[in-house]
Every structure is written in structure tokens, then in C-alpha cells.
Amino acid sequence: MAKNLVIVESPAKVKTIKKFLGKNYEVTASNGHVRDLPKSALGIDVENDFEPKYITIRGKGDVLAALRKEVKKADRVYLATDPDREGEAISWHLSQALKLDSKNTCRITFNEITKSAVRESLKNPRDINMNLVDAQQTRRILDRLVGYKISPLLWAKVKRGLSAGRVQSAALRIICDREDEISAFIPEEYWTITAVLGAEGEKKPITAEFCGDKNGKITIHNENELNAILKKLEDAVYQVLEVKVSERVKKPPLPFRTSTLQQEASRHLNFSTQKTMRLAQQLYEGVDVKGSGTAGLITYLRTDSTRVSDEAQRAADSYIAEHYGGRYVAGKTRTESGSSHIQDAHEAIRPTDISLTPVRVKDSLTRDQFRLYQMIWNRFAASRMAAAVYETTSVVIDAEDYRFRLSATKLLFDGFLSVYTLDEKKPDTAVLSKSLEKGAVLTKKDLEAKQHFTQPPAHFTEASLVKTLEELGIGRPSTYAPTITTLLGRRYIIRENKNLYVSELGEVVNRIMKEEFPSIVDEQFTANMESLLDNVEEGSVDWKEVVRNFYPDLNEAVKAAEQKLEKIEIADEVSDEVCDVCGRNMVIKYGPHGRFLACPGFPECRSTKPLLEKIGVPCPKCGKELVLKKTKKGRKYYGCEGHPDCDFMSWQKPSVIRCPQCGSYMVEKGNKLVCAGESCGFVQKKPKEEQEA
């Protein structure tokens, strides 16, 4: 029997794929990349037409030695790395490092790790696609040129350890620009009027919102304008001018692609982009499901596409018809228009088997794996279902030529909402009086005026940043999570309560990049570069031509900046904490395990303290401040700053609100506050301002 060797990237896939293949197949893993550009040097021969110099990654010598032994035993080698540019590049590097013979080596790809998909890929082997390899190689070289040319400049002029990446610098500029918008924002006053009206034969009053006059919409800018309108409305006759009943169809959502999965997981599961991708990778690589064996639960997780295979569509139609009824099966499913990304060759992120419902696999998954899988399954099932149908009733009321409007919505057919309601806003369920017919006269009971102010743009969250990067064409599915992780790791940005804020260090780096390297941080330039990489992948542009056109301008800009820039000092953030040894105010420093307090008198005074983050809640036991702490293993909890004199601690975040029933402190659980008293059990919703925070 011929001996076949299948090489995958991740050891987690080995166990899954081995179960699908016969005894004459050996499966092993490369553990990701085996070759890369050297860390200690540029690794690109600029004088020799930008020829890259690849070396074996430190620590991968033993992996390659083990792979060479397996290759010698094999009659045929299948390179089965991930089905994207990076996976193609890893296969090419493996073929080079292992000196594989092209006659008995081939490339296979599968979009899902299931028995049928893996076996089908073995029937359709191909050569390594060098266009894909070149596209990935171009990205790597461009990023290396930017990083290794600009980063030393930042080290010399600002501080060591900084970095400037092609995509990360553009992302940092977007965040900084938003912060500038927020800082420059001036709130504008406006007023709203709500009419409380009575209808003949109806006990309950109805409410209608002021919307303008017979000529159109009116915005009430100040109290003088408000009083002028209220004066005219005081003795007005309120009469129903129009009643319009119509049906509204809400289309089902598209299945997930990488960016939308990251956005929804951030919004609804509070996952970082990095955590979402890690969990999705686990679901893709394979899980041992009780009663079904080991298999990948979702399709490939790095994709720009919302396309679904015909086979998956038929399976979804059959499942929906059986479990929900034929009425719920969509006649024709929606597809996304206008996407020209190369990675549209992949399918959307979906369950590999729709019959593996979240309930069936729950006991085989961790809590977070289950929550993510449930969201993916629900979204895919919903995307294959019929639209929801609403009946909407809109009533226009006339009052001295001013107009008030009220509306109500009734769900006639839930359609896809039977499985997926995450994005669904609660409809206006106001009950409309049966007396609201055209010409009906209403009685004014009250006019309620409220003052409002326009709000500044929202701070970026990871979800909204990913959405913006995608809309601008900056980066690709595989780059969103590492870009955000790098910005956080370099401390250019700070994450607090989901919001992303720019640090002083980030502002300095962004200012240097904008002034000295404007093209690198330009949104349009970065997006155009992504298009060029797509052209390389298509084979219509030579990869070296892209680098040749890019490098001279970068090199000149670096030389000019070296002469122009002066040394910039970043001051340490001074705290209120006083050094116990010398009495100076301690400053916040960054170490390998996070922030800590240190005496500014170093090296004369070497005093340090842990940095305790106050949460603005008094200790229920002694009244001192509660602080966020961590156990030795890194688990967060809340304790008293007076420790060890006070031993209060709580795993859940305490609230300033006391229980109205027993007077005990309450803790936050989701959008609710729960009494911490064991015998009480009182529950209430968090105040709206706390939910938004």
C-alpha cells in the first residue's frame, strides 16, 4: 500500500483529520510557519531587486527534522494548510524547506474539516498557487519595509519598543481622528414635544410626537421657538388627518463573514476580536461531539464571502421545512452585492452540519465555545429562512397646521426571527385606539416638552473599528484581530468598558506618522495597496513591481524624518499615591505583567506598589474605596483598598445602589442588579446610564 503524508498547520487538526482517512495516510502538523524573514535584520536585499532572505524560525528545527523523516517514508505528500493566502505561503515554505519533489507533492484545500470535505479534497489535488504565495509575500515584505525602516526612528526619537506597521498605523490614525472629532464637538440644543391625547370611548390616553407643520419637518432649536409653538398649540383642535396601514417586510440577515462575526461577538457576547478568532479556530479545527465523533463544527473562519454552497443550502432548506414548516423556507436567499474581494472564493462562516444544533453539542463545548457556535448556527439558519412580516399603522394628527405622528407595529409572521433576534430592535407596540379614524377629533390632555442636546460621535469599540476598517478596505479578515491586538499591546490605545481610547504615546506616534509619513497612514493609500495585493493574487500585477514603486518614497521620507525630528519625551502619568520610602508622588509604569506604581526617584529609591484601579464604589463593610484586583492566576475580583484590615471581596462588580428590600449591597449581572444578600434575592434592571456605560 502506498504511504501518503498529509501536512496541516495545527496539531489540533491532526486528530480530527486522522479519523477521516485510512491507515495508509499519516497526518502531521507544521505548527504554523516554519520559515520567515530574520528578526535581527531587514531580510530583504534592496540592492538585488528586493529578494527576500528566508530563514528557519527559531525553535522550528526539530519540527522540520521530524517532518523530513515522515517525508522520506511517504510516496506522496499532501500539503493541507489553510485555504487562504497565508496557508498557501506556508505550503510553499514547507515545500522549499523540506525540498519536496514536485512530482509527488500536491496541494489540497478544504473549507470545512468534515469527512466528506477532506476526502473530496484528496480527489482534487493541485499545484501550489504561486499567485497566492506572491500576494502574501508582497504583504509581508511591504510590512517589513515599513516596520524595519520607521520603527528604529521611533525608538531613537520617542522610546524603544515602539513599532509602526502599514495597517496598524492607518488604524491608529482612524482612532485618533475620531478622538479629535469628539474633542471638537459642540453640543446643539433641541426640543421635542409629546402630545397626550384622549379619544372618544377610550380610557387610556394616546401619545403622539411633534414632527413639524404642513410644509415638512421642523427642528425646535431653543426655548423661544418652543414657546412660540406651544402658544399656538394651546387652543388648537387636534384632528386625525391620515391613517395609513401597510405591510413591512424585514429581510433575514446574511450569514457571517469574518468581520461581521467579530462585530456581533463583541456587541452581544463581549468577546474581543482576538478571543472570537481563537474560539472560531477551535470550532473549525474540530471538536469531539458525543454521539457524532470528531469533526469541525464550522467552515473556514477567515472569509470575505457570504456565499453558501448548494449542498449546504439544500440541507438548510430540508432542516427548516422539517422543524419549522415549509412556510419558513426562503424561496430565494439573499446574497451580498458589490463585493469584489478575492476571498469571496470561500464560503460564509456557517455550521458544517445544520443538524448539529447548539443544544446537541452543548455538552461537548466550553461555555464560550457554545455561545459563539450558537450565534453562528442561529445566524446561518436565519439567513436561509423567510423574511419577517410586520403590519405598520401610521397616524398623522393635525393641530393648527402643525403635525403630530404616532405609529404602531404588529408582527404578522416571525419568519427568521424565530431563531435570530440579536439585531432586532423592539417595535413600537403602542396600542392604537379603534377611534383613530380619519377626521376623528381628539382631546388634548397635556403637552410635554423636553430639552435635548446632540451627542458627539461615539468612541470606537473593537466592533465598530472592524466595521470601519472593512468599509474603508483597510486590511483583510486575517488582519483585523492582530492589528487591534498590536495597538493594545504597544499601548497606543487603551480599552475601557469596550471603548478604545488613544494614549499619549499613541498620539505622539500618530502625529509623527501623519507629519513624516502621510501616505503610510492615508486611508485611501492603504486601501489601494490592498487592491494591488488582490491584483497580484489574480496574476495581473507582478509582485516586485508593487514593491519597486513603494520603496523609494518610503526611503526618502525616512531619511528626511531622521534629520528633522527631535527627541520627544513622554512623561510618566503621576498618581495620587505617595511613596512610603521617600514621600514623592509615585508614577504609573508599564511592566511585562501590566501597569504598576513606581517611585520617580529611581535608582536612588526603588520602591514599587501594585496599581489598584478604583471602581467608584464604597466598600459595603468599611466605606473605603473598592478596587479591581487579580488573583495569582489572573482572575479578576473586587476587594477593599483597606485590605488586610478589611477582608471584603466579590467576584461580581458591586453597585453603588443598595437593595431597597434589605439594604444590602447589590452586584452587577449583565443588565441587572442582584442583591448580594443570600436570603433576599431582589432583582432589578440597571439604570439606563449604567447600561450605556
Short mmCIF file of C-alpha atoms in Angstrom, two decimals, residues 205-675:
data_model
loop_
_atom_site.label_atom_id
_atom_site.label_comp_id
_atom_site.label_asym_id
_atom_site.label_seq_id
_atom_site.Cartn_x
_atom_site.Cartn_y
_atom_site.Cartn_z
CA PRO A 205 -54.62 58.22 26.59
CA ILE A 206 -52.51 58.04 23.45
CA THR A 207 -49.24 59.86 22.84
CA ALA A 208 -48.08 61.47 19.60
CA GLU A 209 -44.76 63.12 18.75
CA PHE A 210 -44.43 66.58 17.20
CA CYS A 211 -42.86 66.29 13.74
CA GLY A 212 -43.35 69.65 12.00
CA ASP A 213 -46.03 71.51 10.09
CA LYS A 214 -47.90 71.11 6.81
CA ASN A 215 -44.74 72.12 4.91
CA GLY A 216 -42.49 69.47 6.42
CA LYS A 217 -40.23 68.67 9.36
CA ILE A 218 -39.39 71.33 11.97
CA THR A 219 -36.48 71.20 14.41
CA ILE A 220 -37.05 73.21 17.59
CA HIS A 221 -33.66 74.76 18.38
CA ASN A 222 -34.33 76.69 21.59
CA GLU A 223 -36.88 77.55 24.26
CA ASN A 224 -38.10 80.67 22.44
CA GLU A 225 -39.03 78.63 19.36
CA LEU A 226 -40.64 76.06 21.65
CA ASN A 227 -42.80 78.63 23.47
CA ALA A 228 -44.00 80.13 20.18
CA ILE A 229 -45.19 76.69 19.01
CA LEU A 230 -46.73 75.80 22.39
CA LYS A 231 -48.70 79.05 22.37
CA LYS A 232 -50.26 78.17 19.02
CA LEU A 233 -50.98 74.62 20.18
CA GLU A 234 -52.67 75.70 23.40
CA ASP A 235 -56.12 76.19 21.85
CA ALA A 236 -55.60 74.03 18.76
CA VAL A 237 -58.10 71.42 17.57
CA TYR A 238 -56.44 68.00 17.31
CA GLN A 239 -57.88 66.05 14.42
CA VAL A 240 -56.80 62.83 12.70
CA LEU A 241 -55.57 63.82 9.25
CA GLU A 242 -54.43 60.46 7.92
CA VAL A 243 -54.38 56.78 8.94
CA LYS A 244 -52.13 54.57 6.87
CA VAL A 245 -51.90 50.79 7.31
CA SER A 246 -49.20 48.92 5.41
CA GLU A 247 -47.08 45.80 5.49
CA ARG A 248 -43.33 45.94 6.01
CA VAL A 249 -41.02 43.08 5.12
CA LYS A 250 -37.78 42.65 7.08
CA LYS A 251 -35.23 40.58 5.20
CA PRO A 252 -33.18 37.94 7.02
CA PRO A 253 -29.54 38.74 7.82
CA LEU A 254 -26.70 37.45 5.68
CA PRO A 255 -24.61 34.62 7.16
CA PHE A 256 -21.43 35.66 8.95
CA ARG A 257 -18.17 36.59 7.33
CA THR A 258 -15.08 37.30 9.45
CA SER A 259 -15.74 40.97 10.15
CA THR A 260 -19.45 40.62 10.95
CA LEU A 261 -18.73 37.66 13.24
CA GLN A 262 -16.18 39.75 15.15
CA GLN A 263 -18.61 42.67 15.39
CA GLU A 264 -21.56 40.61 16.66
CA ALA A 265 -19.41 38.64 19.11
CA SER A 266 -18.10 41.93 20.51
CA ARG A 267 -21.55 43.53 20.78
CA HIS A 268 -23.55 40.61 22.13
CA LEU A 269 -21.01 38.26 23.77
CA ASN A 270 -18.47 40.90 24.87
CA PHE A 271 -15.63 38.98 23.15
CA SER A 272 -12.51 40.73 21.91
CA THR A 273 -11.66 40.17 18.24
CA GLN A 274 -8.71 38.04 19.34
CA LYS A 275 -10.89 35.83 21.54
CA THR A 276 -13.51 35.45 18.82
CA MET A 277 -10.92 34.24 16.32
CA ARG A 278 -9.35 31.87 18.83
CA LEU A 279 -12.70 30.25 19.65
CA ALA A 280 -13.73 30.12 15.99
CA GLN A 281 -10.41 28.42 15.17
CA GLN A 282 -11.17 25.75 17.77
CA LEU A 283 -14.64 25.16 16.32
CA TYR A 284 -13.18 24.95 12.82
CA GLU A 285 -10.32 22.58 13.71
CA GLY A 286 -12.56 20.01 15.32
CA VAL A 287 -14.46 19.04 18.45
CA ASP A 288 -15.30 15.58 19.72
CA VAL A 289 -19.11 15.66 19.75
CA LYS A 290 -20.80 12.99 21.82
CA GLY A 291 -22.56 10.56 19.53
CA SER A 292 -21.14 12.09 16.32
CA GLY A 293 -17.38 11.71 16.65
CA THR A 294 -14.74 14.35 15.96
CA ALA A 295 -15.37 16.92 13.24
CA GLY A 296 -15.05 20.59 12.53
CA LEU A 297 -18.26 22.37 13.57
CA ILE A 298 -17.91 25.47 11.37
CA THR A 299 -16.46 26.31 7.98
CA TYR A 300 -13.26 28.31 7.47
CA LEU A 301 -13.26 31.41 9.65
CA ARG A 302 -11.29 33.89 7.50
CA THR A 303 -13.53 34.93 4.66
CA ASP A 304 -14.99 37.99 2.97
CA SER A 305 -17.83 35.98 1.46
CA THR A 306 -21.49 35.46 2.35
CA ARG A 307 -21.90 32.77 -0.31
CA VAL A 308 -23.21 29.33 0.69
CA SER A 309 -22.70 26.09 -1.23
CA ASP A 310 -25.66 24.42 -2.97
CA GLU A 311 -25.25 21.37 -0.73
CA ALA A 312 -25.44 23.44 2.45
CA GLN A 313 -28.43 25.35 1.06
CA ARG A 314 -30.34 22.12 0.35
CA ALA A 315 -29.54 20.76 3.82
CA ALA A 316 -30.74 24.02 5.42
CA ASP A 317 -33.99 24.04 3.38
CA SER A 318 -34.72 20.46 4.42
CA TYR A 319 -33.98 21.14 8.11
CA ILE A 320 -36.08 24.31 8.23
CA ALA A 321 -39.03 22.67 6.47
CA GLU A 322 -38.94 19.73 8.90
CA HIS A 323 -38.54 21.70 12.14
CA TYR A 324 -40.31 24.99 11.38
CA GLY A 325 -42.60 24.23 8.43
CA GLY A 326 -42.44 24.89 4.70
CA ARG A 327 -43.67 28.44 5.19
CA TYR A 328 -40.38 29.32 6.87
CA VAL A 329 -38.19 28.20 3.96
CA ALA A 330 -36.97 31.16 1.92
CA GLY A 331 -37.89 30.92 -1.74
CA LYS A 332 -34.68 32.68 -2.73
CA THR A 333 -31.93 33.62 -0.31
CA ARG A 334 -30.23 36.97 -0.35
CA THR A 335 -26.58 37.46 -1.37
CA GLU A 336 -24.29 40.40 -0.81
CA SER A 337 -23.72 42.64 -3.79
CA GLY A 338 -20.74 44.76 -4.64
CA SER A 339 -18.03 42.58 -3.06
CA SER A 340 -15.04 42.08 -5.32
CA HIS A 341 -12.68 40.66 -2.71
CA ILE A 342 -10.65 37.69 -3.84
CA GLN A 343 -11.51 35.71 -0.72
CA ASP A 344 -15.10 35.57 -1.91
CA ALA A 345 -13.92 32.20 -3.24
CA HIS A 346 -14.55 30.90 0.28
CA GLU A 347 -17.98 30.29 1.73
CA ALA A 348 -19.57 32.24 4.54
CA ILE A 349 -18.93 31.12 8.11
CA ARG A 350 -21.62 28.51 8.77
CA PRO A 351 -22.17 25.22 10.64
CA THR A 352 -20.70 22.28 8.72
CA ASP A 353 -23.84 20.29 9.58
CA ILE A 354 -27.04 22.20 10.37
CA SER A 355 -28.46 19.15 12.16
CA LEU A 356 -25.77 19.64 14.85
CA THR A 357 -27.87 22.18 16.73
CA PRO A 358 -26.41 24.15 19.65
CA VAL A 359 -28.42 22.00 22.06
CA ARG A 360 -26.92 18.79 20.64
CA VAL A 361 -23.33 19.95 21.02
CA LYS A 362 -23.64 21.99 24.23
CA ASP A 363 -22.21 19.27 26.49
CA SER A 364 -19.17 18.91 24.18
CA LEU A 365 -18.19 22.58 24.22
CA THR A 366 -16.89 25.07 26.74
CA ARG A 367 -19.29 27.85 27.71
CA ASP A 368 -17.67 30.39 25.37
CA GLN A 369 -17.35 27.91 22.50
CA PHE A 370 -21.05 27.13 22.88
CA ARG A 371 -22.10 30.80 22.90
CA LEU A 372 -20.14 31.52 19.72
CA TYR A 373 -21.34 28.37 17.96
CA GLN A 374 -24.94 29.13 18.94
CA MET A 375 -24.64 32.59 17.40
CA ILE A 376 -23.12 31.20 14.17
CA TRP A 377 -25.76 28.45 13.92
CA ASN A 378 -28.66 30.82 14.60
CA ARG A 379 -27.38 33.39 12.11
CA PHE A 380 -26.93 30.79 9.35
CA ALA A 381 -30.34 29.20 9.95
CA ALA A 382 -31.96 32.65 9.94
CA SER A 383 -30.19 33.60 6.70
CA ARG A 384 -31.85 30.64 4.95
CA MET A 385 -35.34 31.45 6.26
CA ALA A 386 -38.22 33.57 5.02
CA ALA A 387 -38.49 37.28 5.79
CA ALA A 388 -40.45 38.57 8.78
CA VAL A 389 -43.65 40.47 8.00
CA TYR A 390 -44.98 43.40 10.06
CA GLU A 391 -48.18 45.40 9.88
CA THR A 392 -47.43 49.07 10.49
CA THR A 393 -50.05 51.69 11.27
CA SER A 394 -49.08 55.35 10.97
CA VAL A 395 -51.38 58.14 12.15
CA VAL A 396 -50.88 61.83 11.32
CA ILE A 397 -52.68 64.37 13.52
CA ASP A 398 -53.30 67.99 12.56
CA ALA A 399 -53.21 70.81 15.13
CA GLU A 400 -53.37 74.36 13.72
CA ASP A 401 -51.35 73.21 10.68
CA TYR A 402 -48.76 71.59 12.93
CA ARG A 403 -48.31 67.84 12.62
CA PHE A 404 -48.04 65.10 15.23
CA ARG A 405 -47.35 61.47 14.41
CA LEU A 406 -47.79 58.15 16.16
CA SER A 407 -47.30 54.65 14.91
CA ALA A 408 -47.61 51.05 15.97
CA THR A 409 -46.15 47.83 14.61
CA LYS A 410 -47.62 44.34 14.83
CA LEU A 411 -45.72 41.20 13.88
CA LEU A 412 -47.78 39.16 11.39
CA PHE A 413 -45.20 36.46 10.58
CA ASP A 414 -41.97 35.94 12.53
CA GLY A 415 -40.02 34.16 9.76
CA PHE A 416 -36.29 34.25 10.53
CA LEU A 417 -37.00 35.99 13.86
CA SER A 418 -37.99 32.60 15.22
CA VAL A 419 -34.25 31.82 15.53
CA TYR A 420 -32.33 35.11 15.38
CA THR A 421 -33.31 38.35 17.10
CA LEU A 422 -29.95 39.79 18.21
CA ASP A 423 -30.13 42.79 15.89
CA GLU A 424 -33.88 43.25 16.09
CA LYS A 425 -34.99 46.50 17.67
CA LYS A 426 -38.14 46.29 19.73
CA PRO A 427 -41.02 47.51 17.56
CA ASP A 428 -43.25 50.35 18.67
CA THR A 429 -46.01 48.34 20.31
CA ALA A 430 -48.21 51.27 21.28
CA VAL A 431 -51.84 50.17 21.15
CA LEU A 432 -53.75 52.41 18.79
CA SER A 433 -57.30 53.39 19.64
CA LYS A 434 -60.05 51.99 17.43
CA SER A 435 -61.46 55.54 17.38
CA LEU A 436 -58.45 56.81 15.41
CA GLU A 437 -60.19 57.19 12.07
CA LYS A 438 -59.67 59.93 9.54
CA GLY A 439 -61.48 63.08 10.70
CA ALA A 440 -61.76 61.98 14.35
CA VAL A 441 -61.35 64.86 16.84
CA LEU A 442 -59.09 64.20 19.85
CA THR A 443 -58.96 65.86 23.25
CA LYS A 444 -55.72 67.43 24.38
CA LYS A 445 -54.80 66.30 27.89
CA ASP A 446 -51.22 67.57 28.10
CA LEU A 447 -48.23 68.77 26.10
CA GLU A 448 -44.88 67.53 27.38
CA ALA A 449 -41.76 69.39 26.23
CA LYS A 450 -38.24 68.01 26.74
CA GLN A 451 -34.87 69.60 26.21
CA HIS A 452 -32.13 67.57 24.50
CA PHE A 453 -28.59 68.09 23.27
CA THR A 454 -26.93 66.45 20.30
CA GLN A 455 -24.33 63.84 21.23
CA PRO A 456 -20.73 63.60 19.99
CA PRO A 457 -19.63 60.67 17.81
CA ALA A 458 -19.19 57.50 19.84
CA HIS A 459 -15.74 56.28 20.81
CA PHE A 460 -14.61 53.34 18.72
CA THR A 461 -15.15 49.86 20.10
CA GLU A 462 -13.41 46.83 18.63
CA ALA A 463 -16.64 46.03 16.77
CA SER A 464 -17.09 49.49 15.25
CA LEU A 465 -13.38 49.73 14.38
CA VAL A 466 -13.51 46.43 12.49
CA LYS A 467 -16.59 47.65 10.63
CA THR A 468 -14.86 50.91 9.68
CA LEU A 469 -11.66 49.15 8.56
CA GLU A 470 -13.71 46.85 6.36
CA GLU A 471 -15.77 49.69 4.87
CA LEU A 472 -12.58 51.60 4.02
CA GLY A 473 -10.94 48.50 2.54
CA ILE A 474 -8.07 48.56 5.05
CA GLY A 475 -6.73 45.10 5.83
CA ARG A 476 -8.39 41.77 5.27
CA PRO A 477 -10.19 39.24 7.55
CA SER A 478 -6.92 37.80 8.84
CA THR A 479 -5.54 41.24 9.82
CA TYR A 480 -8.31 42.81 11.93
CA ALA A 481 -7.67 40.93 15.19
CA PRO A 482 -3.82 41.12 15.14
CA THR A 483 -3.96 44.82 14.22
CA ILE A 484 -6.11 45.68 17.26
CA THR A 485 -4.08 43.35 19.50
CA THR A 486 -0.84 45.09 18.42
CA LEU A 487 -2.24 48.57 19.09
CA LEU A 488 -3.34 47.48 22.56
CA GLY A 489 -0.09 45.61 23.22
CA ARG A 490 2.03 48.62 22.25
CA ARG A 491 -0.21 50.73 24.50
CA TYR A 492 -1.02 53.13 21.68
CA ILE A 493 -4.67 52.65 22.61
CA ILE A 494 -6.42 51.68 25.85
CA ARG A 495 -9.62 49.65 26.16
CA GLU A 496 -12.08 50.64 28.90
CA ASN A 497 -15.67 49.38 29.10
CA LYS A 498 -15.45 48.25 25.45
CA ASN A 499 -14.41 51.75 24.29
CA LEU A 500 -11.00 52.36 22.70
CA TYR A 501 -9.09 55.48 23.81
CA VAL A 502 -5.81 56.84 22.46
CA SER A 503 -2.93 57.07 24.94
CA GLU A 504 -0.43 59.92 25.00
CA LEU A 505 2.07 57.55 23.41
CA GLY A 506 -0.40 56.75 20.64
CA GLU A 507 -0.97 60.46 19.99
CA VAL A 508 2.77 61.09 19.66
CA VAL A 509 3.30 58.15 17.28
CA ASN A 510 0.27 59.14 15.19
CA ARG A 511 1.47 62.76 14.96
CA ILE A 512 4.89 61.63 13.74
CA MET A 513 3.35 59.26 11.19
CA LYS A 514 0.93 61.92 9.88
CA GLU A 515 3.62 64.58 9.55
CA GLU A 516 6.52 62.50 8.26
CA PHE A 517 4.83 59.54 6.53
CA PRO A 518 1.43 60.83 5.39
CA SER A 519 1.00 58.19 2.67
CA ILE A 520 1.52 55.31 5.13
CA VAL A 521 -1.37 56.42 7.36
CA ASP A 522 -3.57 57.62 4.50
CA GLU A 523 -6.78 55.56 4.35
CA GLN A 524 -7.00 55.66 0.56
CA PHE A 525 -3.35 54.67 0.11
CA THR A 526 -3.73 51.67 2.41
CA ALA A 527 -6.97 50.59 0.70
CA ASN A 528 -5.34 50.94 -2.75
CA MET A 529 -2.46 48.77 -1.57
CA GLU A 530 -4.97 46.05 -0.64
CA SER A 531 -6.38 46.26 -4.18
CA LEU A 532 -2.86 45.86 -5.59
CA LEU A 533 -2.39 42.75 -3.45
CA ASP A 534 -5.63 41.39 -4.89
CA ASN A 535 -4.25 42.06 -8.39
CA VAL A 536 -1.09 40.16 -7.50
CA GLU A 537 -3.28 37.26 -6.39
CA GLU A 538 -5.13 37.37 -9.69
CA GLY A 539 -1.82 37.30 -11.56
CA SER A 540 -2.41 40.64 -13.30
CA VAL A 541 0.38 42.53 -11.44
CA ASP A 542 3.95 41.43 -10.75
CA TRP A 543 4.64 41.48 -7.01
CA LYS A 544 8.08 43.04 -7.34
CA GLU A 545 6.60 45.92 -9.35
CA VAL A 546 4.45 46.81 -6.33
CA VAL A 547 7.49 46.88 -4.03
CA ARG A 548 9.64 48.79 -6.56
CA ASN A 549 7.04 51.56 -6.73
CA PHE A 550 6.59 51.72 -2.97
CA TYR A 551 10.13 51.65 -1.57
CA PRO A 552 11.83 54.81 -2.96
CA ASP A 553 9.25 57.21 -1.46
CA LEU A 554 9.42 55.41 1.90
CA ASN A 555 13.22 55.54 1.95
CA GLU A 556 13.32 59.27 1.18
CA ALA A 557 10.70 60.01 3.87
CA VAL A 558 12.71 58.10 6.49
CA LYS A 559 15.92 60.00 5.64
CA ALA A 560 14.12 63.35 5.86
CA ALA A 561 12.48 62.45 9.19
CA GLU A 562 15.83 61.41 10.70
CA GLN A 563 17.16 64.91 10.07
CA LYS A 564 14.01 66.80 11.01
CA LEU A 565 12.67 65.09 14.15
CA GLU A 566 13.89 65.96 17.60
CA LYS A 567 13.86 63.72 20.65
CA ILE A 568 10.37 63.53 22.22
CA GLU A 569 9.95 62.83 25.92
CA ILE A 570 6.80 61.05 27.11
CA ALA A 571 6.15 61.97 30.73
CA ASP A 572 5.05 59.26 33.16
CA GLU A 573 1.49 59.61 34.46
CA VAL A 574 1.67 60.91 38.04
CA SER A 575 -0.64 59.25 40.59
CA ASP A 576 -2.01 60.43 43.94
CA GLU A 577 -0.20 57.56 45.67
CA VAL A 578 2.74 58.69 47.84
CA CYS A 579 5.98 56.69 48.04
CA ASP A 580 6.30 55.13 51.53
CA VAL A 581 10.10 55.46 51.41
CA CYS A 582 10.81 58.99 50.17
CA GLY A 583 7.42 60.73 50.02
CA ARG A 584 7.38 61.51 46.28
CA ASN A 585 4.18 61.09 44.25
CA MET A 586 4.50 57.73 42.50
CA VAL A 587 4.16 57.38 38.71
CA ILE A 588 2.48 54.72 36.57
CA LYS A 589 4.91 52.43 34.76
CA TYR A 590 4.37 49.52 32.38
CA GLY A 591 5.87 46.12 33.02
CA PRO A 592 5.54 42.65 31.43
CA HIS A 593 2.50 41.94 33.65
CA GLY A 594 0.76 45.28 33.15
CA ARG A 595 0.75 48.64 34.93
CA PHE A 596 2.29 49.27 38.36
CA LEU A 597 3.33 52.20 40.57
CA ALA A 598 6.99 53.14 40.87
CA CYS A 599 8.87 55.90 42.61
CA PRO A 600 10.17 58.59 40.17
CA GLY A 601 13.34 58.78 42.28
CA PHE A 602 14.75 55.59 40.69
CA PRO A 603 17.54 54.46 41.03
CA GLU A 604 18.01 56.21 44.42
CA CYS A 605 14.57 54.95 45.51
CA ARG A 606 13.40 51.61 44.12
CA SER A 607 10.00 51.49 45.84
CA THR A 608 7.12 49.97 43.82
CA LYS A 609 3.48 49.16 44.53
CA PRO A 610 0.68 47.39 42.68
CA LEU A 611 -1.65 49.77 40.82
CA LEU A 612 -5.16 49.38 42.23
CA GLU A 613 -7.94 50.51 39.88
CA LYS A 614 -10.73 52.18 41.85
CA ILE A 615 -14.26 51.45 40.59
CA GLY A 616 -16.05 54.37 42.27
CA VAL A 617 -17.99 52.22 44.74
CA PRO A 618 -17.56 52.40 48.55
CA CYS A 619 -16.79 49.19 50.43
CA PRO A 620 -20.03 47.78 51.94
CA LYS A 621 -18.07 46.80 55.07
CA CYS A 622 -15.87 49.79 55.93
CA GLY A 623 -16.72 52.55 53.46
CA LYS A 624 -13.30 52.80 51.84
CA GLU A 625 -12.91 52.55 48.04
CA LEU A 626 -13.36 49.20 46.26
CA VAL A 627 -10.62 48.33 43.77
CA LEU A 628 -10.30 45.84 40.94
CA LYS A 629 -7.77 43.13 41.80
CA LYS A 630 -6.48 39.89 40.29
CA THR A 631 -5.73 36.50 41.78
CA LYS A 632 -2.34 34.87 41.19
CA LYS A 633 -3.85 33.06 38.19
CA GLY A 634 -5.19 36.31 36.75
CA ARG A 635 -8.89 36.04 37.66
CA LYS A 636 -10.49 39.41 38.39
CA TYR A 637 -12.28 40.19 41.66
CA TYR A 638 -13.28 43.24 43.68
CA GLY A 639 -11.75 43.93 47.08
CA CYS A 640 -11.34 46.73 49.60
CA GLU A 641 -8.35 49.08 49.35
CA GLY A 642 -8.14 48.72 53.13
CA HIS A 643 -7.00 45.08 52.89
CA PRO A 644 -5.83 43.35 55.08
CA ASP A 645 -7.73 45.35 57.72
CA CYS A 646 -10.92 44.81 55.70
CA ASP A 647 -11.49 41.39 54.07
CA PHE A 648 -14.39 42.29 51.75
CA MET A 649 -14.27 40.64 48.29
CA SER A 650 -16.72 39.89 45.50
CA TRP A 651 -16.37 38.08 42.17
CA GLN A 652 -19.15 40.27 40.70
CA LYS A 653 -18.84 44.04 40.45
CA PRO A 654 -20.70 45.74 43.36
CA SER A 655 -23.02 48.66 42.61
CA VAL A 656 -23.45 51.95 44.44
CA ILE A 657 -27.18 51.17 44.57
CA ARG A 658 -28.38 49.48 47.75
CA CYS A 659 -31.11 46.84 47.84
CA PRO A 660 -34.46 48.59 48.56
CA GLN A 661 -35.75 45.49 50.37
CA CYS A 662 -32.96 44.55 52.78
CA GLY A 663 -30.39 47.35 52.47
CA SER A 664 -27.55 45.01 51.42
CA TYR A 665 -25.20 45.88 48.56
CA MET A 666 -26.11 44.76 45.04
CA VAL A 667 -23.89 43.30 42.31
CA GLU A 668 -23.98 43.66 38.53
CA LYS A 669 -25.00 40.65 36.46
CA GLY A 670 -25.44 41.58 32.82
CA ASN A 671 -28.02 44.37 32.59
CA LYS A 672 -29.45 43.55 36.03
CA LEU A 673 -28.61 44.30 39.64
CA VAL A 674 -28.95 41.40 42.07
CA CYS A 675 -29.00 41.65 45.85
#
